[in-house]
Every structure is written in structure tokens, then in C-alpha cells.
Coordinates of C-alpha atoms in Angstrom, one line a residue:
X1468 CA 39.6 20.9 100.2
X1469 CA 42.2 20.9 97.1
X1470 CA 41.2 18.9 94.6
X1471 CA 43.8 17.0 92.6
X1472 CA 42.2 18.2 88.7
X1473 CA 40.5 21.3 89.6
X1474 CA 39.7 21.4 86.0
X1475 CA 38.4 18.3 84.8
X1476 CA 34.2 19.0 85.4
X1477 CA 32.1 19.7 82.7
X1478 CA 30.2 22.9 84.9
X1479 CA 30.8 26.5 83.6
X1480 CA 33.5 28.0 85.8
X1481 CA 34.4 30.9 83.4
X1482 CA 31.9 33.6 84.6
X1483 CA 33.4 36.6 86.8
X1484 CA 33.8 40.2 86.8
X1485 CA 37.1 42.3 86.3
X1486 CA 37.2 46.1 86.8
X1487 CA 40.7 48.0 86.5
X1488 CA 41.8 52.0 86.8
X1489 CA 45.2 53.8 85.6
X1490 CA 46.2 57.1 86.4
X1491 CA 43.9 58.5 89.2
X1492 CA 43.5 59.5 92.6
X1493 CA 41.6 56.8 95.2
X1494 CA 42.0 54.1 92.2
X1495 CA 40.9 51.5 94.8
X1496 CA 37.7 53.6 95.9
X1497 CA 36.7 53.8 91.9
X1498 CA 37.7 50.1 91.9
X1499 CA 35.2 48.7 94.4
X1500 CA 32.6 51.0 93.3
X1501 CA 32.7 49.8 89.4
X1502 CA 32.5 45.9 91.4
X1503 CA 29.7 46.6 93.1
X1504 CA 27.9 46.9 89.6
X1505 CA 29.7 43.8 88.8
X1506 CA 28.7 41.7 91.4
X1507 CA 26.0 40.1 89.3
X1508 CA 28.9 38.0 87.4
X1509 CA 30.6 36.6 90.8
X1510 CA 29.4 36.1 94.8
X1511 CA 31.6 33.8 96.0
X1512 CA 34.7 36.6 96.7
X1513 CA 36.1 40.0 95.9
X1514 CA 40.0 41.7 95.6
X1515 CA 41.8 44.7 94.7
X1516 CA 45.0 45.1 94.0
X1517 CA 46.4 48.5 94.1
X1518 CA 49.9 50.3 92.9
X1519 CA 51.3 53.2 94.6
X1520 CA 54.2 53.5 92.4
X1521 CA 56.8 51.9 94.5
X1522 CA 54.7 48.9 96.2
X1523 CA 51.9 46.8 95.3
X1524 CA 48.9 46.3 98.1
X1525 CA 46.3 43.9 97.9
X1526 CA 43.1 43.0 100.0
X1527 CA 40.8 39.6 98.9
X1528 CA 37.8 38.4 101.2
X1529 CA 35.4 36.0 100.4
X1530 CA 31.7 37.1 99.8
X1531 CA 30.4 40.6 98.6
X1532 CA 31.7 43.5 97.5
X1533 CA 29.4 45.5 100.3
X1534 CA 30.9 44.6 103.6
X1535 CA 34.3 44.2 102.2
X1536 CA 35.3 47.0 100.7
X1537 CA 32.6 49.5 102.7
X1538 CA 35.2 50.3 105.5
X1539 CA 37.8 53.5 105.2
X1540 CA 40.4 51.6 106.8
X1541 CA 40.4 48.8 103.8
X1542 CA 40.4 51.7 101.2
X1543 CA 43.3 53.6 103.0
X1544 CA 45.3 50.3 103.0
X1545 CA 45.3 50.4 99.6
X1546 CA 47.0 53.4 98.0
X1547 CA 47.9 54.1 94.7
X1548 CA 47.0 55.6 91.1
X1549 CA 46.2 52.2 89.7
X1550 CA 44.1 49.4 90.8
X1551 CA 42.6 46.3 89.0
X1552 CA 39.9 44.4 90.9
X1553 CA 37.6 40.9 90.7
X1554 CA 34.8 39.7 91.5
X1555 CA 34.6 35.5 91.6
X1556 CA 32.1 33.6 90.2
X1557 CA 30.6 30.8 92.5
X1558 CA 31.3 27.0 91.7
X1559 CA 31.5 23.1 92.9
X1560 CA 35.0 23.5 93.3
X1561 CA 37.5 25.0 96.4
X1562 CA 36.2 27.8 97.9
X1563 CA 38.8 29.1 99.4
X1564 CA 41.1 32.8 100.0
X1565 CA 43.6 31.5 97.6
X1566 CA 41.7 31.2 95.1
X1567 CA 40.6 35.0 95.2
X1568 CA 41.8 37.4 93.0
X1569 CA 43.5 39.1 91.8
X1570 CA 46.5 36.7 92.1
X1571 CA 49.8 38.6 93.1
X1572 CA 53.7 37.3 92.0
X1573 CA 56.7 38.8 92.0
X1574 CA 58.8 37.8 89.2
X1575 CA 62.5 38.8 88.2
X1576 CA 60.9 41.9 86.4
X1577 CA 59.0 43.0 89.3
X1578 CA 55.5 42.6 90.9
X1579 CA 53.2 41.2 88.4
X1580 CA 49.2 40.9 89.7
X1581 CA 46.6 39.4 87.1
X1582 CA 42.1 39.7 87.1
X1583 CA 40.8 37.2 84.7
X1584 CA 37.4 36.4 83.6
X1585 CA 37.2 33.0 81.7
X1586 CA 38.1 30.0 81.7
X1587 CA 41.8 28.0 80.5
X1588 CA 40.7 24.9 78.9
X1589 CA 44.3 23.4 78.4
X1590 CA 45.4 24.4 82.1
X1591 CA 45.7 21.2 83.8
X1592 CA 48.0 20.1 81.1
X1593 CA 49.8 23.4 81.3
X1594 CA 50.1 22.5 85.2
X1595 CA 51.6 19.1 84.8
X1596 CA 54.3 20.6 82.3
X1597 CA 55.2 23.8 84.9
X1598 CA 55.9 21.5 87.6
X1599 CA 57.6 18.9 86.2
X1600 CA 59.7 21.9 85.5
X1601 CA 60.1 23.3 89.3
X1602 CA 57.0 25.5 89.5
X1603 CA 55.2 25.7 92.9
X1604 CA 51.1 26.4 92.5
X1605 CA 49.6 28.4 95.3
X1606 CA 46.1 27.9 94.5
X1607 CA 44.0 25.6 92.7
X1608 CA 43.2 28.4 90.0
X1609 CA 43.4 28.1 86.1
X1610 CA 44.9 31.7 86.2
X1611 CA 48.1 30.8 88.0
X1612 CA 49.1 28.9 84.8
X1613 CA 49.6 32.3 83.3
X1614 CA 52.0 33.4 85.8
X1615 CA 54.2 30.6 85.7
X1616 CA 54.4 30.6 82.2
X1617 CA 55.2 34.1 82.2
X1618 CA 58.4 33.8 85.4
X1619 CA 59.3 30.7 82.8
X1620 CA 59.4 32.7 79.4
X1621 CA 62.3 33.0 77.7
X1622 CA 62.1 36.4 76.2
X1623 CA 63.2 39.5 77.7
X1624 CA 60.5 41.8 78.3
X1625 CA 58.1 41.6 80.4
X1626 CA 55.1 42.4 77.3
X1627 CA 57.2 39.7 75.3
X1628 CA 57.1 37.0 78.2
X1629 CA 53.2 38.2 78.6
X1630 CA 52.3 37.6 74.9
X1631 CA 54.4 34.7 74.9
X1632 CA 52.7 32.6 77.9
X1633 CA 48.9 34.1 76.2
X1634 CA 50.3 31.7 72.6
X1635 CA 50.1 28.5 75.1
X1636 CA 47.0 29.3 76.5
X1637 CA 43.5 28.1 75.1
X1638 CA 40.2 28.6 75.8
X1639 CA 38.6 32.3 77.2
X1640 CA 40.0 34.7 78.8
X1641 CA 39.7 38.9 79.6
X1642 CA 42.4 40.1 81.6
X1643 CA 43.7 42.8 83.2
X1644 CA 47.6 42.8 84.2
X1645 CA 49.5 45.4 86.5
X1646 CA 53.1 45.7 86.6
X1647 CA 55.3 48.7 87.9
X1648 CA 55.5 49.7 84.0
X1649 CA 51.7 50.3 84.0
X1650 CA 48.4 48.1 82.9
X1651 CA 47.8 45.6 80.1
X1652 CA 44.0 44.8 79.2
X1653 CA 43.4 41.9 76.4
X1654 CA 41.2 39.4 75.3
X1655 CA 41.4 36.2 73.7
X1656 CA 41.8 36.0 70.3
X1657 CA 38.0 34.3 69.9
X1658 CA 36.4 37.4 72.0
X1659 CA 34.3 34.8 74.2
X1660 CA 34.6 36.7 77.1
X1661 CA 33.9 40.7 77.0
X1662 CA 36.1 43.8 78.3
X1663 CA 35.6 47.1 77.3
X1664 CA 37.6 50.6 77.8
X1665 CA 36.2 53.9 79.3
X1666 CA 37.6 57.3 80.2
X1667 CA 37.0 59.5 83.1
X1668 CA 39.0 62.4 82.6
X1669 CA 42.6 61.5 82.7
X1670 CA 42.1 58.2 83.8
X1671 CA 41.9 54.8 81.7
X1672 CA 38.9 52.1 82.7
X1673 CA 39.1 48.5 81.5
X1674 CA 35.6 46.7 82.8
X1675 CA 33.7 43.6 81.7
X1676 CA 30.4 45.7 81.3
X1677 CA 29.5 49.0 80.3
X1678 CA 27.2 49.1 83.1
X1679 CA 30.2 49.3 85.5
X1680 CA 31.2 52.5 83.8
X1681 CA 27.9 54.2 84.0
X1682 CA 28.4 53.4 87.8
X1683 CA 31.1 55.6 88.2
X1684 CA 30.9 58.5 85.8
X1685 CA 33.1 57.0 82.8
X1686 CA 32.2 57.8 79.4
X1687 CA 32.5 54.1 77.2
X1688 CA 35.3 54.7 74.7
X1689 CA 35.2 50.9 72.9
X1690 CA 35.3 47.5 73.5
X1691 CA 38.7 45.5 73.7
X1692 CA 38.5 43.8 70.2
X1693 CA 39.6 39.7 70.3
X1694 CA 43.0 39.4 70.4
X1695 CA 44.1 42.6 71.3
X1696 CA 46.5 44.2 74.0
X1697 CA 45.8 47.4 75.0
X1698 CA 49.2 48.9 77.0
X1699 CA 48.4 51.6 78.9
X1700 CA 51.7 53.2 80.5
X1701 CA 50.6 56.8 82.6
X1702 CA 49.1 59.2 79.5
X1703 CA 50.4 56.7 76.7
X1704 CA 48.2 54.1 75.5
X1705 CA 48.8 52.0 72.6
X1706 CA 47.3 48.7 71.4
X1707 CA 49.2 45.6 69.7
X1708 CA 47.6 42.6 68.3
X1709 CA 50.1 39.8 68.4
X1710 CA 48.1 36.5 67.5
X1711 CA 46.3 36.0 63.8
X1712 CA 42.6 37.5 62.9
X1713 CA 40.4 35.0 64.0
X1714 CA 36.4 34.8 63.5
X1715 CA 34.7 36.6 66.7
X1716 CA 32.8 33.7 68.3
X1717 CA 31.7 35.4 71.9
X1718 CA 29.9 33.5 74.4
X1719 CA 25.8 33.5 74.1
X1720 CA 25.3 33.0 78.0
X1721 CA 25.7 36.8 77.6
X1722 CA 23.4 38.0 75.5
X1723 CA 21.1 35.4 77.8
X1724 CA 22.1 35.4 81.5
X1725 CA 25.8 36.8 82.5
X1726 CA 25.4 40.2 81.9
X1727 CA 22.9 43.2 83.3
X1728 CA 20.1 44.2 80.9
X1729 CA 21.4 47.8 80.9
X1730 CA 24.9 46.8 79.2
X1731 CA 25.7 47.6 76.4
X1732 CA 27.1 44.7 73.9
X1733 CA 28.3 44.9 70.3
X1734 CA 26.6 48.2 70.5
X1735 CA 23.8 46.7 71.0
X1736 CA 21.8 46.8 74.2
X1737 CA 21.2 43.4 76.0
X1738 CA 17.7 44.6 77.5
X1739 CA 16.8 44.9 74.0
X1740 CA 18.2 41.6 72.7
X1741 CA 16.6 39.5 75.3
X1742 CA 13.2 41.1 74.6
X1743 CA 14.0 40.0 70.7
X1744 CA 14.9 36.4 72.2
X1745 CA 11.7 36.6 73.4
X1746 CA 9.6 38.0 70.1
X1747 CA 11.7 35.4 68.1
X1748 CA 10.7 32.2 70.7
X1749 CA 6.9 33.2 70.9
X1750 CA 6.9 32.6 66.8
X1751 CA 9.0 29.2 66.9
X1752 CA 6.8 28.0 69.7
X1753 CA 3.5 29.5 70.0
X1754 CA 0.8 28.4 72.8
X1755 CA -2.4 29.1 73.4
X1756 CA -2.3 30.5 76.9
X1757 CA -3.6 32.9 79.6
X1758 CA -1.0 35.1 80.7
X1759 CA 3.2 35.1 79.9
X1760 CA 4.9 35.5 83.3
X1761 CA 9.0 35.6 83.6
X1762 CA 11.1 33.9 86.2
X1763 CA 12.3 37.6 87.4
X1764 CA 14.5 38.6 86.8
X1765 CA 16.7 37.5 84.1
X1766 CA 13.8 36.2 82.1
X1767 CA 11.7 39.2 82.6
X1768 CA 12.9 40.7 79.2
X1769 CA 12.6 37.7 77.4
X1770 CA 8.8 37.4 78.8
X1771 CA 7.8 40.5 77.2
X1772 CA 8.9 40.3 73.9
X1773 CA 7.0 37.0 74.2
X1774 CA 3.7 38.5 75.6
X1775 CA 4.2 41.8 72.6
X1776 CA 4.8 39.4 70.2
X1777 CA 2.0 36.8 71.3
X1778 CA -0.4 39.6 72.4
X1779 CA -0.8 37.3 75.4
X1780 CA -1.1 39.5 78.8
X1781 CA 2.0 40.2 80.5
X1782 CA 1.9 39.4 84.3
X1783 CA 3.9 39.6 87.3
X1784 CA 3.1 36.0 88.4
X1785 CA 6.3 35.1 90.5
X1786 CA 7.5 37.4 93.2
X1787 CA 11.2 37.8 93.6
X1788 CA 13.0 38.4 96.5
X1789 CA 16.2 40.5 95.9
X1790 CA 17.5 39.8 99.2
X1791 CA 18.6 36.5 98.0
X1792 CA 21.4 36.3 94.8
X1793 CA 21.6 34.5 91.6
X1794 CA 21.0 30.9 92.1
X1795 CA 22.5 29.7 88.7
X1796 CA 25.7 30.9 90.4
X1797 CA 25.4 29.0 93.9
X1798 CA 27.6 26.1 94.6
X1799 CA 25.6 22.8 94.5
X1800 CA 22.5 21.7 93.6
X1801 CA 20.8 21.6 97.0
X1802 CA 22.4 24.8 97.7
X1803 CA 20.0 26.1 94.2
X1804 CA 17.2 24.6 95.4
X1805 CA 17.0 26.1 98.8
X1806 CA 17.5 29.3 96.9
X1807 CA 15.2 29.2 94.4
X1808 CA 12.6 28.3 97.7
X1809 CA 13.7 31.9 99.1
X1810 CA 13.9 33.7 96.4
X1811 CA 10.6 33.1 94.4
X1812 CA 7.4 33.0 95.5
X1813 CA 4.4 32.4 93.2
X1814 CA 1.4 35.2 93.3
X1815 CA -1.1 32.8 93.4
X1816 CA -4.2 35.5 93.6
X1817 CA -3.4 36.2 89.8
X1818 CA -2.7 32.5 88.3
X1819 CA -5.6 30.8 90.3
X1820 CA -6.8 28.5 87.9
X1821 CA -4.9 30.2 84.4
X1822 CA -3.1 28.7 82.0
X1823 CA 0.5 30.2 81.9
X1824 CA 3.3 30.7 79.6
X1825 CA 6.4 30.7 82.3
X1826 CA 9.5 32.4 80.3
X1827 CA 12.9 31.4 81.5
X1828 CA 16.3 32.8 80.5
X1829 CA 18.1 29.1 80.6
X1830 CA 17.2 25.6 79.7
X1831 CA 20.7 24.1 82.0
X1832 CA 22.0 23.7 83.9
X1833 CA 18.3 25.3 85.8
X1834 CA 16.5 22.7 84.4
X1835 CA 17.0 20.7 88.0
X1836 CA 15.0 24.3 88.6
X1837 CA 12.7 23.5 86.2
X1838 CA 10.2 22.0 88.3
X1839 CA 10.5 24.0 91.2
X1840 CA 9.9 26.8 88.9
X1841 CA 6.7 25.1 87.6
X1842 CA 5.2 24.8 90.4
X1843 CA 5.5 28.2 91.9
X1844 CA 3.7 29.2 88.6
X1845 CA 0.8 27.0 89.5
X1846 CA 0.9 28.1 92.7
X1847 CA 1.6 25.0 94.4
X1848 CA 1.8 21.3 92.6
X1849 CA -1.8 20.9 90.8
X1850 CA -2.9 24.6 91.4
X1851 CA -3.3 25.5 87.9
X1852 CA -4.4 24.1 84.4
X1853 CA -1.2 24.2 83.4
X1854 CA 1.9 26.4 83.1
X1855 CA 3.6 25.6 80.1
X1856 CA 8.1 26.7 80.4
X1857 CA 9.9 28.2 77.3
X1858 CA 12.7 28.5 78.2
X1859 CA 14.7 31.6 75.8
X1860 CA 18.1 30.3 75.5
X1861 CA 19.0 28.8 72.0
X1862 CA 19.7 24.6 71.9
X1863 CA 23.6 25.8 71.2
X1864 CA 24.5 25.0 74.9
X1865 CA 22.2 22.4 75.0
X1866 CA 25.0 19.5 74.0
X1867 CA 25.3 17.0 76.4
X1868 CA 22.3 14.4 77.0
X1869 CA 21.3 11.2 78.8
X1870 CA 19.2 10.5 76.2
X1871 CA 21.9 10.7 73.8
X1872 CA 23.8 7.5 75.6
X1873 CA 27.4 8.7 75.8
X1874 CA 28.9 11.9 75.6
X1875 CA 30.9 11.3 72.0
X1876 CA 27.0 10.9 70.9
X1877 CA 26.3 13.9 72.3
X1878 CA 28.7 15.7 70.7
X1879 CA 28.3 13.7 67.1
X1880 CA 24.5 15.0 67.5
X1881 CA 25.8 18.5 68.4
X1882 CA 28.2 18.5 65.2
X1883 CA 25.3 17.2 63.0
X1884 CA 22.4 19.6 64.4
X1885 CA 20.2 15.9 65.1
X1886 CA 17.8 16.1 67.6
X1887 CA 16.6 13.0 67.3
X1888 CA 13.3 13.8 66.4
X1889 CA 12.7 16.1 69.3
X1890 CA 11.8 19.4 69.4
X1891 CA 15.0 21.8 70.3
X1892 CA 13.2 22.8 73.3
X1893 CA 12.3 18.9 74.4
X1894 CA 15.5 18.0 74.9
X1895 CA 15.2 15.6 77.8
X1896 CA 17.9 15.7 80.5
X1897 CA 20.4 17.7 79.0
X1898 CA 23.7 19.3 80.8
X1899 CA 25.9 21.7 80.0
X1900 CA 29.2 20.2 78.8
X1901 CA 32.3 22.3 78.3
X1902 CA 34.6 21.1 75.9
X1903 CA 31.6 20.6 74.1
X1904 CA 30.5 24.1 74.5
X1905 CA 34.2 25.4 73.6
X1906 CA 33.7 23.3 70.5
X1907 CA 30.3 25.2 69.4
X1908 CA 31.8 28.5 69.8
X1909 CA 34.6 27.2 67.0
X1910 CA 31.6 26.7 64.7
X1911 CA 31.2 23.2 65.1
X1912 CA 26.9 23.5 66.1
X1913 CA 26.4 24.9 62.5
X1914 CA 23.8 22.7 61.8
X1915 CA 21.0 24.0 64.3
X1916 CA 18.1 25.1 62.3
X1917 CA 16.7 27.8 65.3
X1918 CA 16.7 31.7 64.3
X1919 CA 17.9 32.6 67.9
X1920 CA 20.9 30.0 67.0
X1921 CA 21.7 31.6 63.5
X1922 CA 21.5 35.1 65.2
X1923 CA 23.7 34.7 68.1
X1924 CA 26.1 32.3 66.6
X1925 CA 27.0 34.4 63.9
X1926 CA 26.7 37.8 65.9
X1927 CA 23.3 38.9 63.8
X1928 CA 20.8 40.0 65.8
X1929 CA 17.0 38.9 65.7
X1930 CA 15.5 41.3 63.2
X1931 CA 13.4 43.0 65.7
X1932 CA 16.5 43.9 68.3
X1933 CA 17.4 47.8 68.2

């Protein structure tokens, strides 16, 4: 179904995966096998786009990365030296093969084909404007604004007309650009989203995880800074920063959820900082308890810095399936709920009758988990004394609230760091709102007294992460 403002929801739609190769042989084998260890960041679909030096080839399918891209005869359709691919993070809105990238145009200058991980939060007014001025939209995608406004661009070269349409775009975005004069990596100049650049011999990587290089043999080199273009044009690479310094305010659902605990993240390592989370929430909110179990697997680091810190016992208490995927990243709320059904199962031999800590990575938008979650640990409704959620993401997210009345009291609380007399933690019935969010990440959530807050907000790291 196309939806007439595919932007205006307050859900998080910026979460995918983009992997991208110059200068080496079977570019679109290395492609799908660095988004296979990306395909925690997106479910929904998968493309490649390849370059062969004369034409560009591209093949998108909906669902995995396995079963798409498995098959010879999809890799041999797309030749070429250089390939970008992207993996699409699953959401309430269309579903559907337009939407999958990476999107393709050709412009005056040539074929231009773009993998973005983020999210444009001025796009629908950027839409309005573009067609008003003639521009036909192919899909319902926030990342199609960024081709139009670079066929529209009044400046000559192609890097000029790039860097121009990136001024008139806000919000968070990591991309990775081919043209016939080679790749362009960047991200925005708040560094919300990650991208980071690898070698493997002669060849140039551009992934949003370090874990996807590890995947395929390439040595990590640096991350992208915010705001910065890195050109890479066969052996030449050369990096430009065309928009004013700007304090780095990345995006926390990192550190917490989005990416795999064996990434790597302002050189710091994000198994590590979760465990820390977890140390850091154990002394802001003790309780006398039994045993700490996680909801595996997200919160499983989280759950043992609690249970180190605590000295409570550490305990495998719900069973994961891995056959199922990430249920934060399912489309619709049934949809989750089904999913968490299949995918966890309590081990009720071992919390008979205990009373349990149950560590969570999120507070929302899983908190219409919450309770499903709750009573797997008791091992059925009524099962077990109690079992007592911390969840170990910080109240920055946390900005929205029924209890608050009205969303501009929502965000006045956010701005002023009230919790009306709550706990962080207690925050009843509280979404995820983002403009709001987009707002935090400018510094506007300042006034939150937790530790975890402080840390992340202002990129320091709990004392006790490596």
C-alpha cells in the first residue's frame, strides 16, 4: 500500500546495514558475504548494486541475505570491481521491492546508485518541494529525496551536486554512493549513524560495523568521522569535509541494541560496554534477588555485569531460539508478540519458585514485550515469587508518555530532566518519539541525572568499560 506521508510516525525507521567494496575481483561475492554479518541491523530485504566499469547491475529481493544471494547465477549477474550493498531494517510502513536498496538513477552525469542507513527527518518537506518542481518519486523511501536533489543541483560536478543536496538534508544518515568516477562514503555531520573503512589488500571497504570486516578478512583502518566524505577513485582515496565541526552526538540504541556485541565502536568494544551498562544499573538500582537472568540475547551482556557487580548468580533462565529473528525489528505489534512466543521459552526447572532479576536491553518500544517477557521468567503467569525487569537502556529515549498528557509535555519534561517524581526506570507507558529523540541527540535531555545517561550522551564511557 503507498502511504501518502511515509514519514510522519513517531517509530524508529533509521536502523539498516550498508556494506560497500572498490577495486576488487567478485566485489558482489565480498558484498553479500560482509551482509550476511549485517543482517542483524535489517530483515525485511537485501540489494547489491555492482559496477563493471561500463554498466551498472543490480539485484534487490525481499527477506534475507541467505537465500538471496546463495545462488552462482545471482553473483554472476552481477559483475564488476565495485559493489555497494543493503540490508533493510523492518517497519510499519510499505513493504515493498521499491523500496529495497540500493536505489539506482541515472542522472545527466551518469548512473548514480545510493545505500543509506538513517533516517531524513526534513524529507517529506523536501518531497513536497521536488515535485512541485517536476520530480517523479519511485518509492516511498526518505533516500530518494537525495537523488532528486542531486539530478536538481545546480553545480557542475557530480561531488559538488552530492555535497550540495547533503546541505538540505537533516537528520542521520551513512551512505555509500557509486558513480562511474568511483565510491563516496560519508556520514552526517552529527555522526548518529556509524560507517567505518577497512582494507583488504588493494581493495577499499566502507561497512557499518567492524564485525562485517572481520567477516571477510579486512583489516579495520578507521571509522568515517561526522561529516566527512571519503572519495575513493581506483588507488586514490582522499577525504573532504565540506559542512562546519559540529559536536559528535551518535545514537545510544547502539551502544544498547543495533549493533553485534563483537563490534567495535569508538574503539571501544560494545560486548564490553553493555556489560558496563549492566555494572553501572545494578548500583543505581539494586534488588535483593535470587538469580539475574538476560532476555538472550541482546541483554545477555548487560545481565552479567549486573550479576558481577551484584554478586547475584548468573543464570540461563530463558531459552532462545535462534531460528526465529530480532523481534524489536518485526513489523507490528502482533507480529512481536507471536515472535517473542517462538522465540523465548522460560527454563522453568531453574526459576521454580526464585526470585529473579530479568535484564533487558530496552525499555520501548519492548515494553508492549514487557509482560510477555515477565512471565516467561516466572515460568508461566504466578509461577514465581517474583521476577523483578531492569531494563539497561538509559531514560534518554525514554521521551514520550501517556502519563505526561500531550506530547509538547513530554518533550518540556524531556528538556527539563522532570520525571515527575518517578523513578527513571518507572516511567509508565512511555514510547519512543522521534523528533523528540533527534532533539536529545542535539543536547536538549541534559538534565537527566543517570550515569549511563552522562556516559553515553557525552561519549564517556562507564568507568568500568575496557
Amino acid at each position: 500500500m503507498l502511504t501518502t506521508n511515509p514519514y510522519d510516525d513517531d517509530k524508529l525507521r533509521e536502523e539498516c546495514g550498508v556494506f560497500g567494496v572498490s577495486a576488487t575481483d567478485g566485489a558482489a561475492a565480498l558484498v553479500a558475504l560482509g551482509l550476511h554479518a549485517l543482517q542483524h541491523r535489517g530483515q525485511e530485504a537485501a540489494g547489491i548494486t555492482t559496477f563493471d566499469g561500463a554498466h551498472f547491475h543490480t539485484h534487490r529481493a525481499m527477506g534475507h541475505v541467505a537465500g538471496n544471494f546463495d545462488r552462482d547465477d545471482v553473483i554472476r549477474a552481477l559483475p564488476g570491481t565495485v559493489a555497494c550493498g543493503h540490508v533493510r531494517y523492518s517497519t510499519t510502513g510499505e513493504t515493498a521491492l521499491r523500496n529495497v536498496q540500493p536505489l539506482y538513477a541515472e542522472l545527466s552525469t551518469g548512473g548514480f546508485a545510493i545505500a543509506h542507513n538513517g533516517n531524513i527527518s526534513n524529507a517529506m518537506r523536501l518531497r513536497r518541494e521536488l515535485v512541485r518542481r517536476g520530480s517523479i518519486f519511485q518509492s516511498t523511501s526518505d533516500t530518494e529525496t537525495i537523488i532528486h536533489l542531486v539530478a536538481t543541483s545546480n553545480y557542475r560536478t557530480l561531488l559538488d551536486r552530492f555535497i550540495d543536496a547533503l546541505k538540505q538534508v537533516e537528520g542521520a544518515y551513512s551512505l555509500i554512493v557509486m558513480t562511474p568516477e568511483g565510491m563516496i562514503a560519508c556520514r552526517d555531520p552529527l555522526g548518529i549513524r556509524p560507517l567505518v573503512m577497512g582494507k583488504l589488500g588493494d581493495a577499499v571497504i566502507f561497512a557499518s560495523e567492524t564485525v562485517a570486516l572481520d567477516v571477510v578478512g579486512a583489516t579495520f583502518v578507521r571509522a568515517v568521522e561526522p561529516g566527512e566524505l571519503v572519495i575513493v577513485q581506483g588507488s586514490e582515496i582522499r577525504s573532504i569535509r565540506p559542512f562546519a565541526p559540529m559536536a559528535a552526538r551518535p545514537c545510544i540504541f547502539e551502544w544498547v541494541y543495533f549493533s553485534r556485541p563483537d563490534s567495535i565502536v569508538d574503539d571501544h568494544s560494545v560486548y564490553s560496554v553493555r556489560k558496563a551498562i549492566g555494572a553501572q544499573l545494578a548500583i543505581e538500582s539494586p534488588v535483593d534477588a535470587d538469580l539475574v537472568i538476560p532476555v538472550p540475547d541482546s541483554g545477555t551482556p548487560a545481565a552479567i555485569g549486573y550479576a558481577q557487580q551484584s554478586g547475584i548468580p548468573f543464570e540461563l533462565g530463558i531459552i532462545r531460539s535462534h531460528y526465529v529473528g530480532r523481534t524489536f525489528i518485526s513489523p507490528g505489534d502482533k507480529v512481536r508478540h507471536l515472535g517473542v512466543k517462538l522465540k523465548h521459552n522460560a527454563n522453568r526447572a531453574l526459576i521454580k519458585g526464585k526470585r529473579v532479576i530479568l535484564v533487558d536491553d530496552l525499555d520501548r518500544p519492548r515494553d508492549d514485550l514487557a509482560q510477555d517477557r515477565a512471565d516467561d521468567a516466572r515460568g508461566g503467569r504466578g509461577r514465581s515469587p517474583y521476577a523483578h525487569r531492569q531494563p539497561a537502556d538509559p531514560p534518554l529515549l525514554l521521551l514520550r508518555s501517556r502519563h505526561a498528557g500531550t506530547r509538547q509535555a513530554a518533550r518540556s519534561q524531556a528538556r527539563s530532566g522532570r520525571h515527575d517524581g518517578l523513578h527513571p526506570r518507572r516511567q509508565p507507558q512511555l514510547h519512543l518519539d522521534r523528533r523528540a529523540v533527534q532533539g536529545a541527540r542535539r543536547g536538549q535531555a541534559r538534565g537527566y541525572s543517570s550515569e549511563i545517561l552522562r556516559c553515553l550522551l557525552y561519549r564517556r564511557l562507564p568507568d568500568h568499560a575496557d
